[in-house]
XYZ file of C-alpha atoms in Angstrom:
228
model
C -17.933 -11.177 -10.709
C -17.181 -8.868 -13.517
C -14.984 -9.891 -16.015
C -11.666 -9.520 -15.952
C -11.854 -9.404 -12.422
C -9.353 -12.233 -10.032
C -10.758 -11.072 -6.067
C -11.057 -8.325 -4.097
C -8.429 -6.723 -1.358
C -9.751 -6.147 2.135
C -7.010 -3.127 2.969
C -8.058 -1.997 6.692
C -5.908 1.179 7.368
C -5.028 0.966 10.989
C -2.436 3.959 11.847
C 0.740 5.534 10.979
C 2.938 6.454 12.546
C 5.404 10.025 12.220
C 8.049 8.504 14.002
C 11.105 6.642 11.902
C 12.652 3.845 13.246
C 15.083 6.105 15.037
C 12.009 7.473 17.037
C 12.908 10.527 14.894
C 8.954 12.695 13.998
C 9.622 12.968 10.528
C 6.190 14.487 9.412
C 6.755 18.553 8.104
C 3.788 19.065 10.497
C 1.445 17.325 14.102
C -1.335 19.686 13.180
C -3.361 18.054 10.296
C -5.755 15.613 8.715
C -5.154 12.728 7.394
C -6.179 10.476 4.729
C -4.521 7.033 3.431
C -5.408 7.251 -0.716
C -5.047 3.745 -2.067
C -4.517 2.333 -5.605
C -4.194 -0.822 -7.426
C -2.231 -0.447 -10.529
C -1.449 -2.636 -13.552
C -4.589 -4.104 -14.771
C -7.051 -2.771 -17.509
C -7.486 0.695 -15.203
C -6.410 1.948 -12.173
C -8.599 1.181 -8.902
C -8.882 3.833 -6.100
C -10.729 4.446 -3.015
C -9.653 6.528 0.375
C -10.464 6.217 4.158
C -11.999 9.513 5.682
C -9.707 12.185 7.013
C -8.595 11.925 10.983
C -6.294 14.443 12.772
C -2.970 13.718 14.661
C -3.069 12.662 17.973
C 0.074 13.339 19.241
C 2.811 11.243 16.526
C -0.348 8.970 15.379
C -3.177 9.197 12.965
C -5.675 6.447 13.673
C -8.153 5.145 11.209
C -9.457 1.585 11.711
C -11.204 1.560 8.781
C -11.492 -1.138 6.291
C -11.452 -0.199 1.956
C -12.525 -2.630 -0.496
C -10.245 -3.126 -3.891
C -11.436 -4.794 -7.126
C -8.362 -6.645 -7.850
C -8.245 -6.682 -12.101
C -6.435 -9.158 -13.586
C -2.710 -7.721 -14.896
C -2.897 -5.697 -11.564
C 0.863 -6.217 -10.159
C 1.577 -2.676 -7.606
C -1.061 -1.667 -4.774
C -0.202 1.399 -4.177
C -0.204 3.185 -0.686
C -0.202 6.862 -0.424
C -0.542 9.504 3.207
C -2.781 12.139 2.347
C -3.404 15.322 3.375
C -5.477 18.183 1.344
C -4.094 21.480 0.268
C -5.511 24.919 -1.446
C -3.903 25.357 -4.730
C -4.354 28.839 -6.913
C -6.680 27.743 -9.768
C -7.144 31.182 -12.088
C -9.272 34.201 -9.791
C -9.638 31.567 -6.682
C -8.604 28.670 -4.660
C -9.402 25.168 -4.824
C -8.141 22.571 -2.820
C -5.905 19.719 -4.450
C -3.885 16.577 -2.466
C -0.563 16.624 -0.938
C 0.965 13.460 -0.271
C 2.632 13.352 2.955
C 4.144 9.716 2.196
C 4.039 6.698 0.284
C 5.042 3.214 -0.400
C 4.041 -0.107 -2.818
C 3.395 -3.530 -1.965
C 3.672 -6.141 -4.704
C 0.456 -7.367 -4.846
C 1.775 -11.097 -5.662
C 3.880 -10.732 -2.512
C 0.568 -9.703 -0.920
C -1.504 -13.008 -1.988
C 0.868 -15.140 -1.039
C 1.136 -14.074 2.146
C -2.704 -12.419 3.309
C -4.034 -12.651 6.319
C -1.576 -9.505 6.984
C -1.677 -7.190 9.753
C 2.361 -5.456 9.519
C 3.502 -2.139 9.963
C 5.184 -0.645 5.512
C 7.388 2.131 5.901
C 7.445 5.577 4.423
C 8.874 7.555 2.156
C 8.754 11.131 1.139
C 7.833 12.163 -2.120
C 11.177 14.746 -2.449
C 14.115 12.816 -2.404
C 12.955 9.295 -0.821
C 13.407 10.265 2.682
C 11.644 8.459 5.891
C 8.188 8.959 5.672
C 7.287 7.639 9.060
C 5.337 3.954 9.075
C 1.853 2.800 8.273
C 0.246 -0.189 10.263
C -2.296 -2.644 7.546
C -4.916 -4.739 7.602
C -4.700 -6.963 4.023
C -6.970 -9.915 3.170
C -8.043 -11.257 -0.392
C -11.747 -12.992 -1.122
C -12.595 -14.056 -4.049
C -16.235 -14.097 -3.666
C -17.601 -10.807 -3.650
C -20.280 -12.214 -1.457
C -17.740 -13.050 1.510
C -17.000 -8.852 1.440
C -17.713 -6.758 4.325
C -19.075 -3.109 4.443
C -16.799 -1.198 3.211
C -15.885 2.082 1.893
C -15.758 0.148 -2.088
C -14.000 0.578 -5.257
C -16.943 0.721 -7.643
C -16.069 -0.930 -11.202
C -15.399 2.568 -12.531
C -12.919 3.127 -10.155
C -14.759 5.586 -8.207
C -15.016 5.151 -3.409
C -18.401 4.617 -3.013
C -20.280 6.857 -1.236
C -20.577 5.193 2.353
C -19.035 2.853 4.399
C -18.935 1.322 7.586
C -15.285 1.223 9.506
C -14.175 -2.379 10.358
C -12.089 -3.512 13.657
C -9.402 -5.352 11.473
C -8.833 -7.627 14.636
C -12.649 -9.108 13.729
C -12.159 -10.507 10.756
C -11.089 -14.028 10.849
C -11.295 -15.078 7.248
C -8.467 -15.678 4.959
C -8.743 -15.845 1.722
C 0.108 5.294 -12.184
C -0.827 9.076 -9.989
C 1.858 9.683 -7.940
C 5.043 12.621 -9.542
C 7.933 10.070 -7.877
C 8.612 6.466 -7.991
C 7.305 4.701 -4.826
C 9.107 2.557 -3.264
C 8.063 -1.107 -3.738
C 8.181 -3.247 -0.439
C 8.443 -6.826 -0.707
C 6.963 -9.046 2.164
C 7.851 -12.780 3.248
C 5.838 -15.133 4.197
C 7.680 -15.604 8.124
C 7.679 -11.472 7.688
C 3.532 -10.707 6.941
C 1.753 -10.059 10.030
C 5.311 -9.759 13.022
C 5.435 -5.913 12.486
C 8.729 -6.264 10.469
C 9.722 -3.574 8.224
C 10.623 -3.292 4.732
C 12.151 -1.034 3.181
C 13.944 0.452 -0.140
C 17.467 -0.810 0.702
C 15.373 -4.420 1.131
C 13.606 -4.274 -2.292
C 17.221 -3.229 -3.553
C 18.710 -6.180 -1.883
C 15.808 -9.284 -3.229
C 15.690 -7.945 -6.371
C 19.638 -7.920 -7.363
C 19.352 -11.569 -5.125
C 16.601 -12.495 -8.561
C 18.951 -10.982 -10.999
C 22.562 -13.532 -9.489
C 19.863 -15.785 -9.007
C 18.608 -15.718 -12.570
C 22.533 -15.379 -13.773
C 23.373 -18.824 -12.392
C 20.673 -20.489 -13.763
C 21.350 -19.308 -17.278
C 25.367 -20.122 -16.644
C 24.155 -23.599 -15.406
C 22.093 -24.513 -18.013
C 24.211 -23.242 -21.052
C 27.132 -25.378 -19.623
C 25.120 -28.109 -20.019
C 23.960 -28.226 -23.329
C 27.776 -27.977 -24.455
C 28.201 -30.783 -22.197
């Protein structure tokens, strides 16, 4: 294990849905090939890897593809982005670029507390944080690289490996800064992990308020005891 590496996060991008909680289709198009780009942020460097492309079928995209990310000391956010290719003007010609359809962020500490996980996460569009559908992810953590499955690995320099094999998340029984907008961070709870519950931006804000309120109460109580 490399110096500064605390373990490896195995992420299975299972599927994404273009429908919101009200069953309304919210993606701008249903005729494109999408892929999932994941990024671990907060460590000495950002670690990135992507799935292969897959076309929209009806209102959803299926990948069922596993990826491995090296978890460095200090890593605190997993950013998940649903992307598609786009052509952009470059000098006198065109070049291929990336368009982010929707994204979300997940606290790494919550993932490590709750693995193994198989659940849906709410996605948000980059424009005004509007609804961007849902993505189903399988998440697991291992410390020993010898326990890793064969995946589209993220190498130590942050670049995806050339090859890799897709893996069914159901067959695994072990327990074990980029975008131009602020990606909402999703809070996990042990009770909800694997239950398919939906946690979005409002849930994140409510939990942060509750944490702040609890901290203030504890601080006030501590100060009162000292005065006595």
